[in-house]
Amino acid sequence: MTSKQIGFMILGTLVGINFLTIPRTASEWAQQDAWIAVLIGALLPLVVLVLIERLGRQFPEMDFIQMSQFLFGKIAGSVLVILLCFHMIIGVAREIARFAYVESTFLLPATPIWAISLLILLVSLYVAGQGAQVVARINELLFYLYLPAFFLIVYPLMTVADYTYLLPVGGSGIGSIARSAFDVSLYFGRMEFLMVAYFMVTRKDEVLKAGAVALVAVAVPYMLFTAVCVMVFGAEDLQDQITPILAMFKSVAYPILERMDLLFMVAWSVAFRPAFNLLCMSGYSLTRLLNLQKRKHYLMILTVSGTAAYLLSSIPRNIVDVIIYSNWQGFTHPIVGLGYPLLYHLAARIRGGQKQNV
Amino acid sequence: MRKMPKKPAAPPPAPEPAEKPKNLQNINIPDITLPVSLAEKQTLLKPHIERSHDIVNRPFTIGAQQPVEAYAIYINGVIDTDAFNASILRPLMIYGEDPQSAGDQGPELPEYIARTLLTVGLFREIDRLADLVRDIYDGMLIIMLEGSSQVLSIDIHKAHLRAIEEPVSERGLRGSKEGFIESLDVNISMVRRRLRDPKLVVKKTVMGQRTRTQVALLYIEDIADPNIVKEVETRLNNVQIDAVVASGYIEQLVQDHPWTVFYQHRVTEKPDKAVMQILEGRVLILVDGTPSSISAPSLFVEFFQAPGDYYERTWIASFIRVLRYIAFFLAVSTSAMYIAVVNFQPELIPQELLVPIARFRNQVPFAVVLEVLVLEIMMQLVIEAGHHLPGNVGQTVGVVGGIIMGQAAITARFASPAAVIVASFSAMCTFVLPSPGMALISRVLRLPMILAAASFGAVGFALMWLILITHMTSLTSVGVPYMSPLSPTRYRDLKDSIIRYFLTSMKDRPVSIPSQDKVRQAKQGVTGNQ
């Protein structure tokens, strides 16, 4: 995998279905300063990126499994790997469940949720089954395919947006902005997948730069979308919209294409990149951990992981459950994202100290 | 159609490698040295040719003072009989009176007469039975003499070849109108004429134990990547097959992924296109008997490129390129989108259009998916019928099928007008594609798209595209990513992908295709040797 591809993979993993709701979350406390909260919230994955990159530099010849077992011993290292894989599988389940409910709401109201979830899972399995390199390339390609869609946002800016809704800048107060920034930072979760993916990159010295560029590429459109939504609805009315991005498309009359919201949703219905990215990383790690042959057993491991994710995704009974579970699961991202690299850094320091003593 | 009177240049026999690969070994022919006696040679040869009544066995005598018995053996209709009479029989029978000739030469006689009497260009001496039998069936004229184990194998082929014409499937408004024909040597000469580079390597080999088809590998020595060349050669050598009737066999035997619907090698009938491919570092495979070339490696974007693109203005060429990509998308998607919109998301259709569509749909007794599928199958049948019928009749079938049957289907309430428009539009989009292969692929891919859209509406359609793109991204052609330069993105190569940028800016060869010499144009705008 090239450093550029890891950048696209970071981008693809961070941007999921939560993209549709981020303006509402960001404006809940920060009001008109929601766009500032988005930018501050993006600092969390940046910290995670730096921590993982610094960690990886210390073990350039190892992969995640080797590094874990080297630092914590075979048993404890394996347990940590399995826990991270389980965390990623829960992330896959969360993404499948949220996508399934959103697609059911907007595009397939008559199709049962289990069928939509299964469809998403099967496609994710197919994509992940092609291996990390193809997954990285798909992320890259989808980025370019989606790029024109982001420019659609410019249209409402020209027609119904009122920039005075953004004023006064900083008026909501530092505390409110900080509170929203924390909420938004949960949207930038899943960066911990880099613990596995980092070691697949050929030019490791370029990962930090590629990751930083990817984060900017996520944060800037998020900020833009949030600002436009605030300019269109105003911060207060924005709270009434479950999916403000779609609502914004609905509120503007586009020439020829009458229901831009639905078209956007159709295009976005393949954007469950976090699902296949995380599935690929967990499958790869488990295959390596169990010392199985990638060619022979990778697909089998993926199927088992996918089935587990599918079962987990079927736990929520309705969209409210999905939102509650996902919010709780969202809290695990900063914990794992910061906790894992810090723990490994600590272990590396202790091991390094031991080595020096020897 | 104009007939070519004669093969322009008789080629040397295919070069034999030092150690023959298994696939080049002769079937059931003992590889023994030929005897000196003419009668024994005939006895040895008889079992291998006696059941072939088209083989002519012509006895004659060389010289009169010291006559030497000889036999000419050849396949009737394959050799040039005028050349045989004038350049071989006449000098040997009439002028072979030289006192130094005939019996004095002993075993060296074949070489002597070939050097002094025969007025033909290409010959070789052989002394093995297996070579003798093989050369007879390769269409050589064989001269066997009494008193020498050496036999002369002379190449005076004459074939009735199709004239060089513009390829029907790759027509262009500008540029060369020449197309490859069925003769390997003529095809090589067409490439040579356009590429007078001494570094152009032409390697010939023979494939197919029974058909013994000549296959040529063409590449530029200091441009093509040696690993790619080696890989292609290895794959060709590993092919163990009794018959190679056409290049399609080779294409399928050397490809990376046999199970995919996508062609991994660009096939072209145009020599100018073939030359462009060689110049970009690709290896070209030409097969005797097939009027097209195969290039390796090939990329997805290549199937949307036509030689004419490089002869047109940049803006026009780029516009046409973009149109082709849109046409491919629409050819694959229009029917599926129609089903998804009508069945699942009718709100996407403007109100003014939705009402008439619904009214006509109401009169059709079938489900949308069935209606579209039936029309698709009808349309595919019409296209296939048009392909296999002679020119004018094919056009008539197209008109009858496309217009009259479509109108009749609407009148009979067998299909709605919108569905007929969708099916016709999809079919028309396939004809925009410059590669017949990609046109076929778009026709095949339509079916899974329709089924996905019929099951899950626009979501199924979008997911099927994701699967398709993933599949394409996972493909390789001789190890090179098939979707390059789109994925992995090679920014420099995007100049010649979805658009065709200014030729003056395309100073380097594509990085997507591994090559030794990356520079195509001098940086100061000066090209080639001054």
Short mmCIF file of N, CA and C in Angstrom, two decimals, chain B residues 111-250:
data_model
loop_
_atom_site.label_atom_id
_atom_site.label_comp_id
_atom_site.label_asym_id
_atom_site.label_seq_id
_atom_site.Cartn_x
_atom_site.Cartn_y
_atom_site.Cartn_z
N GLU B 111 23.56 -28.34 -51.34
CA GLU B 111 24.05 -26.99 -51.08
C GLU B 111 24.56 -26.35 -52.35
N TYR B 112 25.26 -27.18 -53.17
CA TYR B 112 25.84 -26.68 -54.41
C TYR B 112 24.74 -26.16 -55.36
N ILE B 113 23.70 -26.98 -55.53
CA ILE B 113 22.67 -26.55 -56.49
C ILE B 113 21.87 -25.36 -55.95
N ALA B 114 21.73 -25.34 -54.65
CA ALA B 114 21.01 -24.19 -54.08
C ALA B 114 21.79 -22.90 -54.28
N ARG B 115 23.10 -23.02 -54.22
CA ARG B 115 23.93 -21.82 -54.36
C ARG B 115 24.10 -21.41 -55.82
N THR B 116 24.12 -22.39 -56.74
CA THR B 116 24.49 -22.07 -58.12
C THR B 116 23.32 -22.10 -59.10
N LEU B 117 22.30 -22.88 -58.80
CA LEU B 117 21.24 -23.06 -59.80
C LEU B 117 19.89 -22.46 -59.42
N LEU B 118 19.55 -22.56 -58.17
CA LEU B 118 18.20 -22.12 -57.79
C LEU B 118 18.14 -20.60 -57.65
N THR B 119 17.10 -20.02 -58.24
CA THR B 119 16.97 -18.56 -58.16
C THR B 119 15.82 -18.19 -57.21
N VAL B 120 15.90 -18.73 -56.04
CA VAL B 120 14.91 -18.38 -55.01
C VAL B 120 15.64 -17.81 -53.79
N GLY B 121 14.90 -17.08 -53.02
CA GLY B 121 15.54 -16.37 -51.91
C GLY B 121 15.70 -17.20 -50.64
N LEU B 122 14.69 -17.91 -50.29
CA LEU B 122 14.70 -18.50 -48.96
C LEU B 122 14.70 -20.02 -49.01
N PHE B 123 15.73 -20.59 -48.46
CA PHE B 123 15.78 -22.05 -48.38
C PHE B 123 16.59 -22.45 -47.16
N ARG B 124 16.48 -23.69 -46.80
CA ARG B 124 17.37 -24.22 -45.76
C ARG B 124 17.56 -25.71 -46.02
N GLU B 125 18.63 -26.22 -45.47
CA GLU B 125 18.90 -27.65 -45.62
C GLU B 125 18.52 -28.36 -44.34
N ILE B 126 17.88 -29.51 -44.51
CA ILE B 126 17.50 -30.28 -43.32
C ILE B 126 17.92 -31.73 -43.52
N ASP B 127 18.14 -32.43 -42.45
CA ASP B 127 18.54 -33.85 -42.56
C ASP B 127 17.82 -34.71 -41.52
N ARG B 128 16.75 -34.17 -40.93
CA ARG B 128 15.99 -34.96 -39.95
C ARG B 128 14.60 -35.22 -40.50
N LEU B 129 14.12 -36.43 -40.23
CA LEU B 129 12.79 -36.81 -40.74
C LEU B 129 11.70 -35.89 -40.16
N ALA B 130 11.81 -35.62 -38.88
CA ALA B 130 10.77 -34.80 -38.23
C ALA B 130 10.70 -33.41 -38.88
N ASP B 131 11.88 -32.84 -39.15
CA ASP B 131 11.91 -31.51 -39.79
C ASP B 131 11.31 -31.59 -41.20
N LEU B 132 11.63 -32.69 -41.87
CA LEU B 132 11.15 -32.87 -43.25
C LEU B 132 9.62 -32.89 -43.28
N VAL B 133 9.04 -33.72 -42.43
CA VAL B 133 7.57 -33.84 -42.40
C VAL B 133 6.94 -32.50 -42.01
N ARG B 134 7.53 -31.87 -41.03
CA ARG B 134 6.97 -30.61 -40.55
C ARG B 134 7.04 -29.53 -41.64
N ASP B 135 8.17 -29.49 -42.36
CA ASP B 135 8.30 -28.47 -43.41
C ASP B 135 7.33 -28.71 -44.54
N ILE B 136 7.08 -29.98 -44.84
CA ILE B 136 6.09 -30.27 -45.90
C ILE B 136 4.74 -29.69 -45.50
N TYR B 137 4.36 -29.97 -44.24
CA TYR B 137 3.04 -29.51 -43.81
C TYR B 137 3.02 -28.02 -43.50
N ASP B 138 4.20 -27.44 -43.35
CA ASP B 138 4.26 -25.97 -43.19
C ASP B 138 4.14 -25.27 -44.54
N GLY B 139 4.10 -26.06 -45.61
CA GLY B 139 3.91 -25.48 -46.94
C GLY B 139 5.19 -25.20 -47.69
N MET B 140 6.29 -25.82 -47.29
CA MET B 140 7.56 -25.63 -48.01
C MET B 140 7.63 -26.57 -49.21
N LEU B 141 8.44 -26.16 -50.17
CA LEU B 141 8.74 -27.06 -51.28
C LEU B 141 9.98 -27.87 -50.89
N ILE B 142 9.89 -29.17 -50.98
CA ILE B 142 10.99 -30.04 -50.57
C ILE B 142 11.65 -30.64 -51.82
N ILE B 143 12.96 -30.53 -51.90
CA ILE B 143 13.70 -31.18 -52.98
C ILE B 143 14.60 -32.25 -52.33
N MET B 144 14.30 -33.51 -52.66
CA MET B 144 15.10 -34.62 -52.14
C MET B 144 15.97 -35.17 -53.28
N LEU B 145 17.22 -35.43 -52.97
CA LEU B 145 18.15 -35.87 -54.00
C LEU B 145 18.74 -37.23 -53.67
N GLU B 146 19.11 -37.95 -54.70
CA GLU B 146 19.82 -39.22 -54.53
C GLU B 146 21.26 -38.91 -54.10
N GLY B 147 21.78 -39.65 -53.15
CA GLY B 147 23.18 -39.53 -52.78
C GLY B 147 23.47 -38.54 -51.68
N SER B 148 22.47 -37.96 -51.09
CA SER B 148 22.73 -37.01 -50.00
C SER B 148 21.62 -37.11 -48.95
N SER B 149 22.02 -37.08 -47.73
CA SER B 149 21.01 -37.10 -46.66
C SER B 149 20.41 -35.70 -46.44
N GLN B 150 21.06 -34.69 -47.04
CA GLN B 150 20.54 -33.33 -46.93
C GLN B 150 19.36 -33.12 -47.89
N VAL B 151 18.38 -32.45 -47.44
CA VAL B 151 17.19 -32.16 -48.24
C VAL B 151 16.99 -30.66 -48.25
N LEU B 152 16.58 -30.14 -49.41
CA LEU B 152 16.35 -28.69 -49.50
C LEU B 152 14.90 -28.36 -49.17
N SER B 153 14.73 -27.42 -48.29
CA SER B 153 13.39 -26.95 -47.95
C SER B 153 13.30 -25.50 -48.41
N ILE B 154 12.47 -25.27 -49.41
CA ILE B 154 12.45 -23.94 -50.07
C ILE B 154 11.09 -23.26 -49.81
N ASP B 155 11.18 -22.00 -49.49
CA ASP B 155 9.95 -21.25 -49.20
C ASP B 155 9.51 -20.46 -50.43
N ILE B 156 8.52 -20.98 -51.12
CA ILE B 156 7.93 -20.21 -52.23
C ILE B 156 6.40 -20.21 -52.06
N HIS B 157 6.02 -19.83 -50.87
CA HIS B 157 4.58 -19.77 -50.58
C HIS B 157 3.86 -18.86 -51.57
N LYS B 158 2.66 -19.22 -51.85
CA LYS B 158 1.78 -18.26 -52.54
C LYS B 158 0.41 -18.42 -51.91
N ALA B 159 -0.10 -17.34 -51.38
CA ALA B 159 -1.41 -17.42 -50.73
C ALA B 159 -2.35 -16.40 -51.35
N HIS B 160 -3.60 -16.76 -51.46
CA HIS B 160 -4.60 -15.80 -51.93
C HIS B 160 -5.11 -15.07 -50.71
N LEU B 161 -4.64 -13.85 -50.56
CA LEU B 161 -4.95 -13.11 -49.34
C LEU B 161 -6.02 -12.06 -49.59
N ARG B 162 -6.71 -11.76 -48.52
CA ARG B 162 -7.69 -10.68 -48.56
C ARG B 162 -6.94 -9.36 -48.72
N ALA B 163 -7.56 -8.45 -49.44
CA ALA B 163 -6.91 -7.14 -49.62
C ALA B 163 -6.90 -6.37 -48.30
N ILE B 164 -5.97 -5.43 -48.21
CA ILE B 164 -5.93 -4.60 -47.00
C ILE B 164 -7.07 -3.59 -47.07
N GLU B 165 -7.93 -3.65 -46.08
CA GLU B 165 -9.10 -2.78 -46.06
C GLU B 165 -9.24 -2.11 -44.70
N GLU B 166 -10.16 -1.18 -44.62
CA GLU B 166 -10.42 -0.55 -43.33
C GLU B 166 -11.20 -1.53 -42.45
N PRO B 167 -10.76 -1.73 -41.20
CA PRO B 167 -11.48 -2.66 -40.34
C PRO B 167 -12.91 -2.19 -40.09
N VAL B 168 -13.84 -3.09 -40.24
CA VAL B 168 -15.25 -2.72 -40.12
C VAL B 168 -15.58 -2.27 -38.69
N SER B 169 -14.96 -2.93 -37.73
CA SER B 169 -15.34 -2.66 -36.34
C SER B 169 -14.59 -1.48 -35.72
N GLU B 170 -13.62 -0.92 -36.43
CA GLU B 170 -12.85 0.20 -35.85
C GLU B 170 -12.69 1.32 -36.86
N ARG B 171 -13.78 1.80 -37.34
CA ARG B 171 -13.71 2.85 -38.36
C ARG B 171 -13.42 4.19 -37.70
N GLY B 172 -12.68 5.02 -38.41
CA GLY B 172 -12.40 6.35 -37.90
C GLY B 172 -12.51 7.36 -39.03
N LEU B 173 -12.74 8.62 -38.62
CA LEU B 173 -12.90 9.65 -39.65
C LEU B 173 -11.55 10.06 -40.22
N ARG B 174 -10.55 10.10 -39.34
CA ARG B 174 -9.23 10.53 -39.78
C ARG B 174 -8.22 9.42 -39.54
N GLY B 175 -7.07 9.58 -40.15
CA GLY B 175 -6.01 8.61 -39.94
C GLY B 175 -6.05 7.48 -40.93
N SER B 176 -5.17 6.53 -40.72
CA SER B 176 -5.00 5.43 -41.65
C SER B 176 -6.27 4.59 -41.77
N LYS B 177 -6.51 4.14 -42.98
CA LYS B 177 -7.67 3.27 -43.22
C LYS B 177 -7.23 1.81 -43.33
N GLU B 178 -5.97 1.57 -43.10
CA GLU B 178 -5.48 0.20 -43.23
C GLU B 178 -5.86 -0.63 -42.02
N GLY B 179 -6.12 -1.89 -42.29
CA GLY B 179 -6.38 -2.83 -41.21
C GLY B 179 -5.54 -4.07 -41.40
N PHE B 180 -5.27 -4.76 -40.33
CA PHE B 180 -4.53 -6.00 -40.43
C PHE B 180 -5.30 -7.01 -41.29
N ILE B 181 -4.55 -7.92 -41.90
CA ILE B 181 -5.20 -9.01 -42.63
C ILE B 181 -4.80 -10.34 -42.00
N GLU B 182 -5.08 -11.44 -42.69
CA GLU B 182 -4.87 -12.75 -42.07
C GLU B 182 -3.43 -13.25 -42.19
N SER B 183 -2.58 -12.51 -42.88
CA SER B 183 -1.20 -12.97 -43.03
C SER B 183 -0.30 -12.31 -41.98
N LEU B 184 0.39 -13.14 -41.24
CA LEU B 184 1.28 -12.63 -40.19
C LEU B 184 2.36 -11.73 -40.78
N ASP B 185 2.94 -12.16 -41.88
CA ASP B 185 4.06 -11.40 -42.43
C ASP B 185 3.62 -10.05 -42.98
N VAL B 186 2.46 -10.04 -43.59
CA VAL B 186 1.94 -8.75 -44.07
C VAL B 186 1.67 -7.82 -42.89
N ASN B 187 1.13 -8.40 -41.82
CA ASN B 187 0.83 -7.59 -40.63
C ASN B 187 2.11 -7.04 -40.01
N ILE B 188 3.14 -7.88 -39.94
CA ILE B 188 4.42 -7.40 -39.40
C ILE B 188 4.95 -6.27 -40.28
N SER B 189 4.83 -6.47 -41.60
CA SER B 189 5.35 -5.44 -42.51
C SER B 189 4.60 -4.12 -42.33
N MET B 190 3.30 -4.21 -41.99
CA MET B 190 2.52 -2.97 -41.77
C MET B 190 3.04 -2.24 -40.54
N VAL B 191 3.41 -3.00 -39.53
CA VAL B 191 3.97 -2.38 -38.32
C VAL B 191 5.35 -1.81 -38.64
N ARG B 192 6.16 -2.60 -39.32
CA ARG B 192 7.51 -2.17 -39.68
C ARG B 192 7.50 -0.88 -40.49
N ARG B 193 6.53 -0.80 -41.40
CA ARG B 193 6.45 0.38 -42.27
C ARG B 193 6.23 1.65 -41.45
N ARG B 194 5.52 1.49 -40.33
CA ARG B 194 5.22 2.66 -39.49
C ARG B 194 6.26 2.87 -38.40
N LEU B 195 7.05 1.86 -38.16
CA LEU B 195 7.99 1.92 -37.03
C LEU B 195 9.35 1.43 -37.52
N ARG B 196 10.09 2.34 -38.11
CA ARG B 196 11.36 1.94 -38.74
C ARG B 196 12.51 2.04 -37.74
N ASP B 197 12.26 1.51 -36.59
CA ASP B 197 13.23 1.58 -35.50
C ASP B 197 14.02 0.28 -35.48
N PRO B 198 15.35 0.37 -35.58
CA PRO B 198 16.14 -0.87 -35.53
C PRO B 198 16.00 -1.61 -34.20
N LYS B 199 15.47 -0.90 -33.20
CA LYS B 199 15.29 -1.54 -31.89
C LYS B 199 13.98 -2.33 -31.81
N LEU B 200 13.19 -2.26 -32.88
CA LEU B 200 11.95 -3.04 -32.88
C LEU B 200 12.31 -4.52 -33.02
N VAL B 201 11.93 -5.27 -32.02
CA VAL B 201 12.25 -6.70 -32.01
C VAL B 201 11.04 -7.47 -32.51
N VAL B 202 11.28 -8.39 -33.44
CA VAL B 202 10.21 -9.27 -33.92
C VAL B 202 10.66 -10.70 -33.63
N LYS B 203 10.00 -11.32 -32.67
CA LYS B 203 10.35 -12.71 -32.32
C LYS B 203 9.23 -13.62 -32.77
N LYS B 204 9.62 -14.64 -33.53
CA LYS B 204 8.58 -15.56 -34.00
C LYS B 204 8.68 -16.89 -33.26
N THR B 205 7.56 -17.46 -33.05
CA THR B 205 7.52 -18.79 -32.47
C THR B 205 6.34 -19.54 -33.08
N VAL B 206 6.28 -20.83 -32.78
CA VAL B 206 5.20 -21.64 -33.34
C VAL B 206 4.38 -22.19 -32.17
N MET B 207 3.07 -22.09 -32.28
CA MET B 207 2.22 -22.58 -31.20
C MET B 207 1.15 -23.50 -31.76
N GLY B 208 0.79 -24.47 -30.95
CA GLY B 208 -0.22 -25.44 -31.38
C GLY B 208 0.45 -26.62 -32.04
N GLN B 209 0.43 -27.76 -31.38
CA GLN B 209 1.14 -28.92 -31.92
C GLN B 209 0.60 -29.36 -33.27
N ARG B 210 -0.67 -29.20 -33.47
CA ARG B 210 -1.25 -29.65 -34.74
C ARG B 210 -1.36 -28.50 -35.75
N THR B 211 -1.79 -27.34 -35.28
CA THR B 211 -1.97 -26.24 -36.24
C THR B 211 -0.65 -25.58 -36.60
N ARG B 212 0.33 -25.67 -35.72
CA ARG B 212 1.64 -25.06 -35.93
C ARG B 212 1.49 -23.61 -36.41
N THR B 213 0.76 -22.87 -35.64
CA THR B 213 0.47 -21.48 -35.99
C THR B 213 1.65 -20.59 -35.63
N GLN B 214 2.02 -19.74 -36.57
CA GLN B 214 3.11 -18.81 -36.29
C GLN B 214 2.60 -17.65 -35.44
N VAL B 215 3.35 -17.36 -34.41
CA VAL B 215 2.99 -16.25 -33.51
C VAL B 215 4.20 -15.34 -33.42
N ALA B 216 3.96 -14.05 -33.52
CA ALA B 216 5.08 -13.10 -33.45
C ALA B 216 4.90 -12.17 -32.27
N LEU B 217 6.01 -11.89 -31.64
CA LEU B 217 6.05 -10.98 -30.49
C LEU B 217 6.80 -9.74 -30.93
N LEU B 218 6.19 -8.58 -30.81
CA LEU B 218 6.85 -7.35 -31.24
C LEU B 218 6.97 -6.38 -30.07
N TYR B 219 8.13 -5.83 -29.90
CA TYR B 219 8.32 -4.81 -28.89
C TYR B 219 9.58 -4.02 -29.21
N ILE B 220 9.70 -2.86 -28.61
CA ILE B 220 10.91 -2.06 -28.81
C ILE B 220 11.87 -2.35 -27.66
N GLU B 221 13.03 -2.79 -28.04
CA GLU B 221 13.99 -3.34 -27.08
C GLU B 221 14.31 -2.37 -25.94
N ASP B 222 14.49 -1.09 -26.29
CA ASP B 222 14.91 -0.16 -25.24
C ASP B 222 13.75 0.64 -24.65
N ILE B 223 12.53 0.23 -24.97
CA ILE B 223 11.37 0.86 -24.32
C ILE B 223 10.63 -0.15 -23.45
N ALA B 224 10.31 -1.30 -23.99
CA ALA B 224 9.52 -2.29 -23.24
C ALA B 224 10.27 -2.76 -22.01
N ASP B 225 9.51 -2.94 -20.95
CA ASP B 225 10.10 -3.42 -19.70
C ASP B 225 10.51 -4.89 -19.87
N PRO B 226 11.77 -5.22 -19.56
CA PRO B 226 12.23 -6.61 -19.78
C PRO B 226 11.41 -7.63 -18.98
N ASN B 227 10.94 -7.22 -17.82
CA ASN B 227 10.13 -8.16 -17.01
C ASN B 227 8.80 -8.48 -17.68
N ILE B 228 8.22 -7.46 -18.29
CA ILE B 228 6.95 -7.68 -19.00
C ILE B 228 7.20 -8.60 -20.19
N VAL B 229 8.26 -8.30 -20.95
CA VAL B 229 8.57 -9.13 -22.13
C VAL B 229 8.80 -10.57 -21.71
N LYS B 230 9.58 -10.74 -20.65
CA LYS B 230 9.90 -12.09 -20.17
C LYS B 230 8.62 -12.81 -19.72
N GLU B 231 7.77 -12.08 -19.03
CA GLU B 231 6.54 -12.68 -18.52
C GLU B 231 5.65 -13.14 -19.68
N VAL B 232 5.53 -12.28 -20.69
CA VAL B 232 4.68 -12.65 -21.85
C VAL B 232 5.29 -13.87 -22.56
N GLU B 233 6.61 -13.85 -22.74
CA GLU B 233 7.27 -14.98 -23.41
C GLU B 233 7.07 -16.27 -22.61
N THR B 234 7.23 -16.16 -21.30
CA THR B 234 7.06 -17.36 -20.45
C THR B 234 5.64 -17.90 -20.57
N ARG B 235 4.68 -16.99 -20.54
CA ARG B 235 3.29 -17.44 -20.64
C ARG B 235 3.03 -18.12 -21.99
N LEU B 236 3.60 -17.53 -23.04
CA LEU B 236 3.41 -18.13 -24.37
C LEU B 236 4.06 -19.51 -24.42
N ASN B 237 5.27 -19.62 -23.87
CA ASN B 237 5.97 -20.90 -23.90
C ASN B 237 5.28 -21.95 -23.06
N ASN B 238 4.57 -21.50 -22.03
CA ASN B 238 3.89 -22.46 -21.16
C ASN B 238 2.60 -23.00 -21.75
N VAL B 239 2.16 -22.38 -22.82
CA VAL B 239 0.90 -22.84 -23.44
C VAL B 239 1.13 -24.19 -24.10
N GLN B 240 0.36 -25.17 -23.69
CA GLN B 240 0.46 -26.51 -24.29
C GLN B 240 -0.91 -26.82 -24.88
N ILE B 241 -1.03 -26.60 -26.15
CA ILE B 241 -2.33 -26.78 -26.78
C ILE B 241 -2.11 -27.36 -28.17
N ASP B 242 -3.05 -28.13 -28.63
CA ASP B 242 -2.86 -28.75 -29.95
C ASP B 242 -3.18 -27.78 -31.08
N ALA B 243 -4.07 -26.82 -30.81
CA ALA B 243 -4.47 -25.94 -31.92
C ALA B 243 -4.60 -24.49 -31.47
N VAL B 244 -4.02 -23.61 -32.27
CA VAL B 244 -4.24 -22.16 -32.09
C VAL B 244 -4.83 -21.67 -33.41
N VAL B 245 -6.13 -21.59 -33.44
CA VAL B 245 -6.81 -21.26 -34.70
C VAL B 245 -6.83 -19.74 -34.91
N ALA B 246 -6.93 -19.01 -33.82
CA ALA B 246 -6.97 -17.55 -33.93
C ALA B 246 -6.36 -16.93 -32.68
N SER B 247 -6.17 -15.60 -32.74
CA SER B 247 -5.48 -14.93 -31.63
C SER B 247 -6.31 -14.95 -30.35
N GLY B 248 -7.62 -15.16 -30.48
CA GLY B 248 -8.48 -15.24 -29.30
C GLY B 248 -8.03 -16.35 -28.37
N TYR B 249 -7.48 -17.43 -28.95
CA TYR B 249 -6.97 -18.53 -28.12
C TYR B 249 -5.83 -18.02 -27.25
N ILE B 250 -4.88 -17.34 -27.91
CA ILE B 250 -3.69 -16.86 -27.20
C ILE B 250 -4.11 -15.88 -26.10
#
